[in-house]
Short mmCIF file of N, CA and C in Angstrom, two decimals:
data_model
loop_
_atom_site.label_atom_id
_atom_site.label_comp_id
_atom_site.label_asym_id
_atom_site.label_seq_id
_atom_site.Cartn_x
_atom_site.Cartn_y
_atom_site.Cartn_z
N UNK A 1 52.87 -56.39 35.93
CA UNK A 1 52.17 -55.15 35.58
C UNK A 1 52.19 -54.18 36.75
N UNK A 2 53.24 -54.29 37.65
CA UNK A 2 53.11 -53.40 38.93
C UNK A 2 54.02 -52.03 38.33
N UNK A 3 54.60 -51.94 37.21
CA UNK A 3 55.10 -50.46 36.88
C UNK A 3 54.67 -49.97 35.99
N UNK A 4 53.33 -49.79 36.26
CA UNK A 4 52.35 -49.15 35.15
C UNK A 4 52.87 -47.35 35.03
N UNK A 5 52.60 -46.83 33.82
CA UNK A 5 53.06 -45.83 33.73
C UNK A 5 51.73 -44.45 33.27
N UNK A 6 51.67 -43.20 33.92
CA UNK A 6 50.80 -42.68 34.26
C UNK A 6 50.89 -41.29 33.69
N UNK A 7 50.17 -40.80 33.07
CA UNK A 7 49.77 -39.85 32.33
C UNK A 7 49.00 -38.57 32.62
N UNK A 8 49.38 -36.98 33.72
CA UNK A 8 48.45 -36.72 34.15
C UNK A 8 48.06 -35.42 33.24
N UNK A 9 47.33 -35.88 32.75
CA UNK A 9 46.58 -34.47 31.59
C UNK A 9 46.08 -33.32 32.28
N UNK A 10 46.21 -32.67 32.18
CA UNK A 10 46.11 -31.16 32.57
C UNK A 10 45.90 -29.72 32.35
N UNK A 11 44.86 -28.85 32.50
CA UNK A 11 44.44 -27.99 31.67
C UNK A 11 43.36 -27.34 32.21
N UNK A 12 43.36 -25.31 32.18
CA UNK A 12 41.89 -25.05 32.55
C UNK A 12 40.82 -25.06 32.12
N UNK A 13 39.86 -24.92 32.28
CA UNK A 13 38.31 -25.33 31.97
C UNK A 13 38.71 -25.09 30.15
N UNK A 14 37.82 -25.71 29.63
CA UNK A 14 37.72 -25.88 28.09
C UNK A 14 39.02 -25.54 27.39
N UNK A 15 39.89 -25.98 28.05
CA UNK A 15 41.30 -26.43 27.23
C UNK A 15 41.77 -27.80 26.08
N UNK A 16 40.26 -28.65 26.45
CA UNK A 16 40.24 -29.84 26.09
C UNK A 16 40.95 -31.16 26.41
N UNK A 17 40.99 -31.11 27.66
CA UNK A 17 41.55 -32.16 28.53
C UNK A 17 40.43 -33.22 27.82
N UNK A 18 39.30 -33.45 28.30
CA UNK A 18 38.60 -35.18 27.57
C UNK A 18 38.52 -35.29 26.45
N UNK A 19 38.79 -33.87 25.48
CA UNK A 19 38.61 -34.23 24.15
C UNK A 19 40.42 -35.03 24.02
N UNK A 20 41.46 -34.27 24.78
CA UNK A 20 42.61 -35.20 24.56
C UNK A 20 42.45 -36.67 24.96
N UNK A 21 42.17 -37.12 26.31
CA UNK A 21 41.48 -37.98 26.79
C UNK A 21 40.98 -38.90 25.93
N UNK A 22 39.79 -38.64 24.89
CA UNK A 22 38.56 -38.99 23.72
C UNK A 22 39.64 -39.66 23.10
N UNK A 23 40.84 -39.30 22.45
CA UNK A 23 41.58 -39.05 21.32
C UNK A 23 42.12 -40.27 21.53
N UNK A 24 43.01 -39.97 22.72
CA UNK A 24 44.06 -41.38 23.80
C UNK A 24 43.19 -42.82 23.53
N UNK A 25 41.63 -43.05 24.08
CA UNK A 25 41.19 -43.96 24.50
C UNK A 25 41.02 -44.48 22.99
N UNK A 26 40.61 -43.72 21.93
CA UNK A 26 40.20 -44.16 20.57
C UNK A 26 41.99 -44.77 19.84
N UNK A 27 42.97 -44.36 20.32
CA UNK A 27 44.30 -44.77 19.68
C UNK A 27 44.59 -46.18 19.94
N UNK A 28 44.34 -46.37 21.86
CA UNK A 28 44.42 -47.27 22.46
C UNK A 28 43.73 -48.17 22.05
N UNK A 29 42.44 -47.84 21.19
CA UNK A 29 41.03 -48.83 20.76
C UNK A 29 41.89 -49.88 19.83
N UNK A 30 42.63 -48.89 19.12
CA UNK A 30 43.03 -49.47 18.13
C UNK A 30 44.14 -50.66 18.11
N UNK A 31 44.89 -50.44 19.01
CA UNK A 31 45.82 -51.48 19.71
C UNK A 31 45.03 -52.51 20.20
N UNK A 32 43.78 -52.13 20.61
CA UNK A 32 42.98 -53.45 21.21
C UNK A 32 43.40 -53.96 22.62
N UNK A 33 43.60 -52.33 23.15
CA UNK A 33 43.56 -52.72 24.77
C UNK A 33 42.75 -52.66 25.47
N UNK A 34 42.59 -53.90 26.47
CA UNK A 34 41.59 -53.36 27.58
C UNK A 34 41.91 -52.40 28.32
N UNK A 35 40.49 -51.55 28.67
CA UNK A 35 40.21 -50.77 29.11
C UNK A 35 39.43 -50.24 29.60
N UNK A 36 39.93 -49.95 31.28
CA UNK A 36 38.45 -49.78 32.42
C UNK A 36 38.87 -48.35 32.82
N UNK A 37 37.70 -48.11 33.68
CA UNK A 37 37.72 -46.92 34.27
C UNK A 37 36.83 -45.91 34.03
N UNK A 38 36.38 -44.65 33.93
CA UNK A 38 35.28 -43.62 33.30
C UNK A 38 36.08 -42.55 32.77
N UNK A 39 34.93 -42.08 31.43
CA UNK A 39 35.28 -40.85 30.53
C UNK A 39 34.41 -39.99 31.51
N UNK A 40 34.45 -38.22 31.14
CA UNK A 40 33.25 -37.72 31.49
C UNK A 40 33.05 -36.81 30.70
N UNK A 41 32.25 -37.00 29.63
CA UNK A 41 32.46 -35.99 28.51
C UNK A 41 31.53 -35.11 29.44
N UNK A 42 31.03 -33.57 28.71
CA UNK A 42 30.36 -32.58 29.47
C UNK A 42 28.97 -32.64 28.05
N UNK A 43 27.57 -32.65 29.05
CA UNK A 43 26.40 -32.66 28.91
C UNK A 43 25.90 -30.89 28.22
N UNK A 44 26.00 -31.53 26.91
CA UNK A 44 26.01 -29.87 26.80
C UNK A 44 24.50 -29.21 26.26
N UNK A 45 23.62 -27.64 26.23
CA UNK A 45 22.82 -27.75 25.98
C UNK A 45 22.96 -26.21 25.16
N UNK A 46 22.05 -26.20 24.04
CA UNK A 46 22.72 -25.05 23.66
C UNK A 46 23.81 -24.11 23.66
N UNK A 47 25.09 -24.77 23.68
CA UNK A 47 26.09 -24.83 23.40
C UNK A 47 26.80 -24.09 25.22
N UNK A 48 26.03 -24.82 25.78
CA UNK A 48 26.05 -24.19 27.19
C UNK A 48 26.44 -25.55 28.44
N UNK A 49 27.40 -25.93 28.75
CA UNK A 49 27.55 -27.36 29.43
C UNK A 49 26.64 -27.25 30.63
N UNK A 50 25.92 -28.12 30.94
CA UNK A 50 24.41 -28.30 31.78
C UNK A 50 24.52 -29.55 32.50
N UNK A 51 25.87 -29.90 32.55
CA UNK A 51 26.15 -31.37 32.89
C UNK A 51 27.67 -32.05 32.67
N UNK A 52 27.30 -33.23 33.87
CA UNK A 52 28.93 -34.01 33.32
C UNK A 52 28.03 -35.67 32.98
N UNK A 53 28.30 -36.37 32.11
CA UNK A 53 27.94 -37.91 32.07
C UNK A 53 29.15 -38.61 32.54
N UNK A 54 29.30 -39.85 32.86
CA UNK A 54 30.42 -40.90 33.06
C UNK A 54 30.19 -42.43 32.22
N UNK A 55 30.90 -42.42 31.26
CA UNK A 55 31.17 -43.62 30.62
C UNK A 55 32.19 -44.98 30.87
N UNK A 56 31.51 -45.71 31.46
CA UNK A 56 32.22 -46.55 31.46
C UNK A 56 33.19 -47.54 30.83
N UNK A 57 34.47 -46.98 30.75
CA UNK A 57 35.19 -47.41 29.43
C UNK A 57 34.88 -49.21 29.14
N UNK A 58 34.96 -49.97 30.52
CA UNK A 58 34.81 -51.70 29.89
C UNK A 58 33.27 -51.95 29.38
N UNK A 59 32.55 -51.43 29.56
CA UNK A 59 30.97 -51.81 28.99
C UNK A 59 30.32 -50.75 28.26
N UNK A 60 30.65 -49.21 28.10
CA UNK A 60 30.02 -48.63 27.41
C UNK A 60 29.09 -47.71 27.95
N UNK A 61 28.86 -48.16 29.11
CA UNK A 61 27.49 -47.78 30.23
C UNK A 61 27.45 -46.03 30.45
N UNK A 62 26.58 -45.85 29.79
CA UNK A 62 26.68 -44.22 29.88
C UNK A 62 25.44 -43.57 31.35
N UNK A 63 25.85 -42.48 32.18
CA UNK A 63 25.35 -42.26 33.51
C UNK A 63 25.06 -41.06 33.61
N UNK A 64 24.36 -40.42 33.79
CA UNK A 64 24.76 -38.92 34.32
C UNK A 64 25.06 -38.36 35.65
N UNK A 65 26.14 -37.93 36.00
CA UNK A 65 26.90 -37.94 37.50
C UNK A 65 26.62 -36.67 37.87
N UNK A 66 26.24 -35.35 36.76
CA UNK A 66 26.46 -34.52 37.67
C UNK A 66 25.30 -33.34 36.93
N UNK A 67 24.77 -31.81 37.85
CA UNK A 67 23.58 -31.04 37.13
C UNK A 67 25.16 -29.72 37.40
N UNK A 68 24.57 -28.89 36.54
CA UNK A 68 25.23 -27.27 36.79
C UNK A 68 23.95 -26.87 37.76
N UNK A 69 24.80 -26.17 39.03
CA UNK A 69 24.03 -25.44 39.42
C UNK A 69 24.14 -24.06 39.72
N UNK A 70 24.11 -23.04 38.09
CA UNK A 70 24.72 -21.95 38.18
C UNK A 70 24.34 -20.76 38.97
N UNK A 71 25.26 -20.01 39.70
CA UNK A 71 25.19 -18.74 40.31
C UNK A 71 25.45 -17.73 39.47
N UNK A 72 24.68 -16.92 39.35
CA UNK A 72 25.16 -15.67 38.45
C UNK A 72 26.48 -14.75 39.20
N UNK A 73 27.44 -14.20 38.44
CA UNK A 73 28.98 -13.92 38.69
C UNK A 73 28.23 -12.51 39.81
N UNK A 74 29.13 -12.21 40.90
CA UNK A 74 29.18 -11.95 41.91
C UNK A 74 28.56 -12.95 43.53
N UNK A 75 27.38 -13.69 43.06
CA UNK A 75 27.15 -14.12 44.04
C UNK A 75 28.37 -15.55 45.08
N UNK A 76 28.91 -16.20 44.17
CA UNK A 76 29.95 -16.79 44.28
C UNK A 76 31.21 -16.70 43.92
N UNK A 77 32.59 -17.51 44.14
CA UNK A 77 33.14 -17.34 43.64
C UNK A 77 33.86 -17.94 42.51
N UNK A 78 33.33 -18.94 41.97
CA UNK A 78 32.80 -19.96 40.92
C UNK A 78 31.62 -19.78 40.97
N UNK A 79 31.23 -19.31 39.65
CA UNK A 79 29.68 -19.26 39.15
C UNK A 79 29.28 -20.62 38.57
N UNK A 80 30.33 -21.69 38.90
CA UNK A 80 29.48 -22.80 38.08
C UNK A 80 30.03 -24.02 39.79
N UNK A 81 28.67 -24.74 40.00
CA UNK A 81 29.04 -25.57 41.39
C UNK A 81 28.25 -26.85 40.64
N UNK A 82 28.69 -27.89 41.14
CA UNK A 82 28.16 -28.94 40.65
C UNK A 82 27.41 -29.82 41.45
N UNK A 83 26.24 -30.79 41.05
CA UNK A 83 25.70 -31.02 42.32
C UNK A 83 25.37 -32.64 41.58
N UNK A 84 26.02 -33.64 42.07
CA UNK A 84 26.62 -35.07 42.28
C UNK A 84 25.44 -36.30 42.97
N UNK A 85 25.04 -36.69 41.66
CA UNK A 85 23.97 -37.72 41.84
C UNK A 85 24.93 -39.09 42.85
N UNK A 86 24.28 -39.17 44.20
CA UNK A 86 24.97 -40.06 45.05
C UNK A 86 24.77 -41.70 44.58
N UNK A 87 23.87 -41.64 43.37
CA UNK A 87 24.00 -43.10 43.01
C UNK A 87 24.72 -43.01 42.36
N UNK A 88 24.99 -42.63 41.23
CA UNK A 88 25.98 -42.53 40.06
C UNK A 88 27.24 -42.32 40.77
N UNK A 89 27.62 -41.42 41.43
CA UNK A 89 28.96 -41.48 42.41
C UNK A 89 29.19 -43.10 42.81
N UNK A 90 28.02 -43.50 43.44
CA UNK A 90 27.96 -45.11 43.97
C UNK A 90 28.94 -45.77 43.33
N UNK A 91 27.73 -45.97 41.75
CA UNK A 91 27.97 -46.47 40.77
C UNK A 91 29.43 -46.37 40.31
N UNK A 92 30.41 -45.14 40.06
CA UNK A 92 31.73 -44.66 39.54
C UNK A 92 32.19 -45.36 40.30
N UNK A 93 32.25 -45.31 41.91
CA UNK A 93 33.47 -46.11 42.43
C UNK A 93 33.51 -47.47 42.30
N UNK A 94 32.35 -48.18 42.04
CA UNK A 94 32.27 -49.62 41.88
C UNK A 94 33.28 -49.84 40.39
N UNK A 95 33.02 -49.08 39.79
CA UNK A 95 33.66 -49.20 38.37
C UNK A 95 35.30 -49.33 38.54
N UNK A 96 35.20 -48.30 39.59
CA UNK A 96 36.91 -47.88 40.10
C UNK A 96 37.54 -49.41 40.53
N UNK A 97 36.38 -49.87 41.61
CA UNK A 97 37.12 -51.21 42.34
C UNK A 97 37.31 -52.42 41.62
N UNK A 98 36.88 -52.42 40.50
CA UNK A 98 37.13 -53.21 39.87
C UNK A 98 37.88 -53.05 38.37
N UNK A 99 38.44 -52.08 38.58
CA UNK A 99 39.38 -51.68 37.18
C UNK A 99 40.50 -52.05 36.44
N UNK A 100 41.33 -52.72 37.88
CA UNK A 100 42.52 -53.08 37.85
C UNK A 100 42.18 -54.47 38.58
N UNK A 101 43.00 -55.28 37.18
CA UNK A 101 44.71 -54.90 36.24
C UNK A 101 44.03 -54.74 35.57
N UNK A 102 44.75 -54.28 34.76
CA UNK A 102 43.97 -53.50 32.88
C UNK A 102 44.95 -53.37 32.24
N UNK A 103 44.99 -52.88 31.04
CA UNK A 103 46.35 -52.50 29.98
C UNK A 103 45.89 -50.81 30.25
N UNK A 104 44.80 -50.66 30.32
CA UNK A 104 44.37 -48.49 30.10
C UNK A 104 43.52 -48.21 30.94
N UNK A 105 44.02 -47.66 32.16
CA UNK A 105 43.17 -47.09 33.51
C UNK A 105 43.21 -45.79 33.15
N UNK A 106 41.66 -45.21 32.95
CA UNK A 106 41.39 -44.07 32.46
C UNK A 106 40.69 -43.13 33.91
N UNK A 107 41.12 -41.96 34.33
CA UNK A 107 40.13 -41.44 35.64
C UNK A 107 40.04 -40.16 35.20
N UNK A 108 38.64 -39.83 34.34
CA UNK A 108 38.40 -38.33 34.04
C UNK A 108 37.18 -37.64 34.90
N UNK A 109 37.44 -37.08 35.42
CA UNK A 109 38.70 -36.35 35.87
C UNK A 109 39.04 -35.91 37.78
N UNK A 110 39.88 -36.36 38.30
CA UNK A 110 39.60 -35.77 39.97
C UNK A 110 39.98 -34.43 39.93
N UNK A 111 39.19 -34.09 41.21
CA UNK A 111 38.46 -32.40 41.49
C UNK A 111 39.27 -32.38 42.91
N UNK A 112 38.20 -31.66 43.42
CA UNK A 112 38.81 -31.27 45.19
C UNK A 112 38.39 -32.30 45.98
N UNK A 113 36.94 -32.80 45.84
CA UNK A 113 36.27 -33.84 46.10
C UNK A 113 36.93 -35.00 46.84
N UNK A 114 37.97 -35.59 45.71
CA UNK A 114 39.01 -36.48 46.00
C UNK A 114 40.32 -36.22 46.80
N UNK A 115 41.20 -34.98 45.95
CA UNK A 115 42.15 -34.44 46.72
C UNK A 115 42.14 -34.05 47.50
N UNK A 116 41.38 -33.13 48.27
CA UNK A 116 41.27 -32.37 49.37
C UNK A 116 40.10 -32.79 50.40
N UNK A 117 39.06 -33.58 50.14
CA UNK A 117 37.54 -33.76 51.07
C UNK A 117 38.02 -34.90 51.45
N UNK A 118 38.81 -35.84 50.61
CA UNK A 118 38.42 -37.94 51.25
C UNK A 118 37.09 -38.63 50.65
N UNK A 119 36.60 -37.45 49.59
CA UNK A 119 35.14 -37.98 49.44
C UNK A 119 34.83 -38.41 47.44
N UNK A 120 34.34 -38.54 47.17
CA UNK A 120 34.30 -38.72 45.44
C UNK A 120 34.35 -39.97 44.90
N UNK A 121 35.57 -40.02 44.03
CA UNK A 121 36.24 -41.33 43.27
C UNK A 121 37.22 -41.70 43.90
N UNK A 122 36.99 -41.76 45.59
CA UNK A 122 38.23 -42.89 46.38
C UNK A 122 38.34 -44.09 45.44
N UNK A 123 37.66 -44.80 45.16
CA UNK A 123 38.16 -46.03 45.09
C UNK A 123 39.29 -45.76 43.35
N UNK A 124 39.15 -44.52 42.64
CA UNK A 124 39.99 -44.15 41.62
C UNK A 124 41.38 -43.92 41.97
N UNK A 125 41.47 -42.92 43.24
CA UNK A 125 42.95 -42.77 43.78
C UNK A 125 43.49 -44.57 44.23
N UNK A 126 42.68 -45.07 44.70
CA UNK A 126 43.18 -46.11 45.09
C UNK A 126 43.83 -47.72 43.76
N UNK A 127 43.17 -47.38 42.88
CA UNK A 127 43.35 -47.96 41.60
C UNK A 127 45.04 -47.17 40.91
N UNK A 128 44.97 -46.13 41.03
CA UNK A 128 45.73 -45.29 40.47
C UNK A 128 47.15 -45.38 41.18
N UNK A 129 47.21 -45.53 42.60
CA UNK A 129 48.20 -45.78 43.50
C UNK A 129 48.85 -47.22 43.45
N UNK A 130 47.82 -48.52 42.77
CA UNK A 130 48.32 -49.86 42.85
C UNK A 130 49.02 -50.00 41.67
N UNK A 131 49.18 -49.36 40.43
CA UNK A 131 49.82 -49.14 39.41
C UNK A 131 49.90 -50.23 38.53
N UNK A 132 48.67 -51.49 38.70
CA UNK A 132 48.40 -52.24 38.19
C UNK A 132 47.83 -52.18 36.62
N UNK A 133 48.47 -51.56 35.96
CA UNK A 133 47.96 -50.88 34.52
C UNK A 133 49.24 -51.11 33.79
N UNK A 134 49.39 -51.11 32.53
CA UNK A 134 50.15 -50.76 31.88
C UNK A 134 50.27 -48.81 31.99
N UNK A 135 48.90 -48.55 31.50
CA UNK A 135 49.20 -46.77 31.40
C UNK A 135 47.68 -46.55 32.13
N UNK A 136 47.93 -45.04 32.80
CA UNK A 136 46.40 -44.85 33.14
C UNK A 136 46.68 -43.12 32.74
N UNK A 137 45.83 -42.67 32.36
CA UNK A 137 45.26 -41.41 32.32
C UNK A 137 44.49 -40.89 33.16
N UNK A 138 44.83 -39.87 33.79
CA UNK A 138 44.66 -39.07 34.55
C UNK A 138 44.64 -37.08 34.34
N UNK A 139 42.69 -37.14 34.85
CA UNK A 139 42.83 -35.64 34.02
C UNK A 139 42.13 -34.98 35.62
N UNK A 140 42.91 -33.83 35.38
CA UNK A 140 43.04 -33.07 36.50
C UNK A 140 43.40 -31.60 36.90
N UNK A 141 42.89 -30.80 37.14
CA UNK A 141 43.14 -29.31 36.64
C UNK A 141 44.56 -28.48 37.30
N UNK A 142 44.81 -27.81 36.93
CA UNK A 142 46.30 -27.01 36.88
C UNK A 142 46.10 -26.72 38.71
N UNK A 143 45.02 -26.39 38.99
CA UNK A 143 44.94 -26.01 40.42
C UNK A 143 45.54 -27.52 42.17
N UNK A 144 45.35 -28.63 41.26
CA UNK A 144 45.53 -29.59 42.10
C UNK A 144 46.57 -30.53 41.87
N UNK A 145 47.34 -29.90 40.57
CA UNK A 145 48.52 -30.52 39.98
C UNK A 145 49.49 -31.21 41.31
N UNK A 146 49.64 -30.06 42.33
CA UNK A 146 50.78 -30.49 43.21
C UNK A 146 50.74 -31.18 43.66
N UNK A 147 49.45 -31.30 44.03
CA UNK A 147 48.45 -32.69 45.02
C UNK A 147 48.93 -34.19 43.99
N UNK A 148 48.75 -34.16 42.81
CA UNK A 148 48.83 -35.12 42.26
C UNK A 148 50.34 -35.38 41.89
N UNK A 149 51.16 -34.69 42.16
CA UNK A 149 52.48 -34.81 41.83
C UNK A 149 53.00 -35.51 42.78
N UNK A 150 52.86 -35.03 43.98
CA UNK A 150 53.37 -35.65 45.17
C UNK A 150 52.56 -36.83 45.35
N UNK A 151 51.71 -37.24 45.15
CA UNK A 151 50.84 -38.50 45.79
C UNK A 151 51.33 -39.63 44.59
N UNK A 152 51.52 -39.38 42.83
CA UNK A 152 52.27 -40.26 42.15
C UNK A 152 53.34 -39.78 41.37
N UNK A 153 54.42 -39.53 41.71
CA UNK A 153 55.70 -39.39 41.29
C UNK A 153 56.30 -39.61 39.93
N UNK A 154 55.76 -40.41 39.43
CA UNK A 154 56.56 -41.57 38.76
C UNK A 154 55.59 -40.78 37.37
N UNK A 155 54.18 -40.18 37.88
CA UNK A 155 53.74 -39.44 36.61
C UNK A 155 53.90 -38.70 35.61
N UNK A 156 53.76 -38.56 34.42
CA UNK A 156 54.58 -37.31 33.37
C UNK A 156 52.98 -36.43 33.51
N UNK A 157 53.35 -35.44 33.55
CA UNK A 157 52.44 -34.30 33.88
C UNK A 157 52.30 -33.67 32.34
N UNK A 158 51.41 -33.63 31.73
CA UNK A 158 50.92 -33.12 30.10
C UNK A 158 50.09 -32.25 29.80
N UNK A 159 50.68 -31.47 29.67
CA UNK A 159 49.54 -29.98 30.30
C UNK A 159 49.11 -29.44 28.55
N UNK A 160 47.56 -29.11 28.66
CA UNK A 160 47.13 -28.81 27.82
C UNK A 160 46.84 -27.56 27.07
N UNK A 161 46.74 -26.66 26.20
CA UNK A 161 46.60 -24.88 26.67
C UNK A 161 45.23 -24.84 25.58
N UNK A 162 44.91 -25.58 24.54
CA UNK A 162 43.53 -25.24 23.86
C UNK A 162 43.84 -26.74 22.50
N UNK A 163 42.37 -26.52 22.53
CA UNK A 163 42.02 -27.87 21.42
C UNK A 163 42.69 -28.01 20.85
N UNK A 164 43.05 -27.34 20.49
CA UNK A 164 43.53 -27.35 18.67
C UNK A 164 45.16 -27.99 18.54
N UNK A 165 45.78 -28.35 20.48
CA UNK A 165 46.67 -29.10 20.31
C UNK A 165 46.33 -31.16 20.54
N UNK A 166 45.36 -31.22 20.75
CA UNK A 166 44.75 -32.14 20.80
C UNK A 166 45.96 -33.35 20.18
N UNK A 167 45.45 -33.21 18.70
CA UNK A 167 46.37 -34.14 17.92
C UNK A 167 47.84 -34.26 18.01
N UNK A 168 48.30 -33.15 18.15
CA UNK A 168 49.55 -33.47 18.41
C UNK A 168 50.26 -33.96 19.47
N UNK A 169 49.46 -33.65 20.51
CA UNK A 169 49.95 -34.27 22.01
C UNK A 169 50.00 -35.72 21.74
N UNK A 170 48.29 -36.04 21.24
CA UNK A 170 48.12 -37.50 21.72
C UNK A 170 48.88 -37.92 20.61
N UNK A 171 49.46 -37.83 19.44
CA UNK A 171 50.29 -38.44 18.11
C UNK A 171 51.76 -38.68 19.10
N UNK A 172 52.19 -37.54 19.75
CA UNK A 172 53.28 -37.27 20.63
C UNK A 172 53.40 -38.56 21.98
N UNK A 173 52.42 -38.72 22.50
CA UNK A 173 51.74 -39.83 23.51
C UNK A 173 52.00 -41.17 22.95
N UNK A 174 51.31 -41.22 22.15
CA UNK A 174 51.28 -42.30 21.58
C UNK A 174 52.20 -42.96 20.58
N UNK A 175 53.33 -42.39 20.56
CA UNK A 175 54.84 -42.98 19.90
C UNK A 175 55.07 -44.17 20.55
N UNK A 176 55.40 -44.14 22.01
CA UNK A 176 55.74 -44.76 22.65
C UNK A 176 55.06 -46.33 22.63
N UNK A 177 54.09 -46.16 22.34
CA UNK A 177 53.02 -47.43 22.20
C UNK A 177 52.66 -47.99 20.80
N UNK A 178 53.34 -47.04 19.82
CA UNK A 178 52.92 -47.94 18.38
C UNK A 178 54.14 -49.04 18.41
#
């Protein structure tokens, strides 16, 4: 299982990267693969996202990792900053270190945090690099693509542009595996 093959989903804000993600892990359900790693759907509140949760794909374990802490537009330059419960972070990487081997290494989603600080879901890059998976998914925004290109090679890069291609990607994805 050392030529696991890697999937990096890609897309700007509400393009529906985890709803593709959602789609993948429920196809995979169906094959009856194991599968570790975290979802992070977005915590939403009056139709306003107020949050990220992290699900733990092998147990179910639902967390909340992260609050919005919005700036109104001029004061920043992202009006939306996120502010990262250090247990739940804890918690994610433990999930990470123990993920692999698996048949479906799922990491939704690395930020700058990881790519650029040294700080976040290390122990995810490090899961992701041992390629001990059959397939892992990987969601990650258009801005840090290069970062992730160069660090795993061997990745098909699947870029997303709005929901409504959802189904067809993952129907498209998932040939390969029926």
């Amino acid at each position: 299982m050392n030529k696991g093959k890697l999937w990096i989903i890609s897309g700007e804000i509400g393009a529906g990267k985890t709803i593709l993600c959602g789609a993948l892990i429920e196809a995979f359900r169906r094959l009856d693969w194991k599968m570790t790693g975290l979802r992070s759907p977005a915590i939403m509140e009056a139709g306003v996202k107020t949050g990220i949760a992290v699900e733990n794909l092998r147990t179910g374990e639902l967390r909340q990792l992260a609050v919005s802490d919005y700036k109104p537009d001029g004061l920043e330059d992202d009006p939306i900053h996120w502010t990262f419960d250090p247990d739940v972070m804890d918690w994610s990487n433990q999930v990470f270190l123990d993920a692999v081997p698996t048949d479906l290494l799922v990491v939704d989603e690395l930020g700058p945090l990881e790519m650029k600080k040294g700080m976040g879901w290390q122990y995810a890059l490090q899961a992701l690099d041992s390629r001990r998976y059959h397939q892992a998914i990987l969601i990650m925004r258009p801005k840090l693509l290069e970062l992730a290109k160069n660090r795993w090679p061997w990745g098909e890069t699947v870029v997303i542009e709005r929901v409504d291609q959802v189904k067809g990607i993952s129907e498209q994805l998932m040939q390969e595996w029926q």
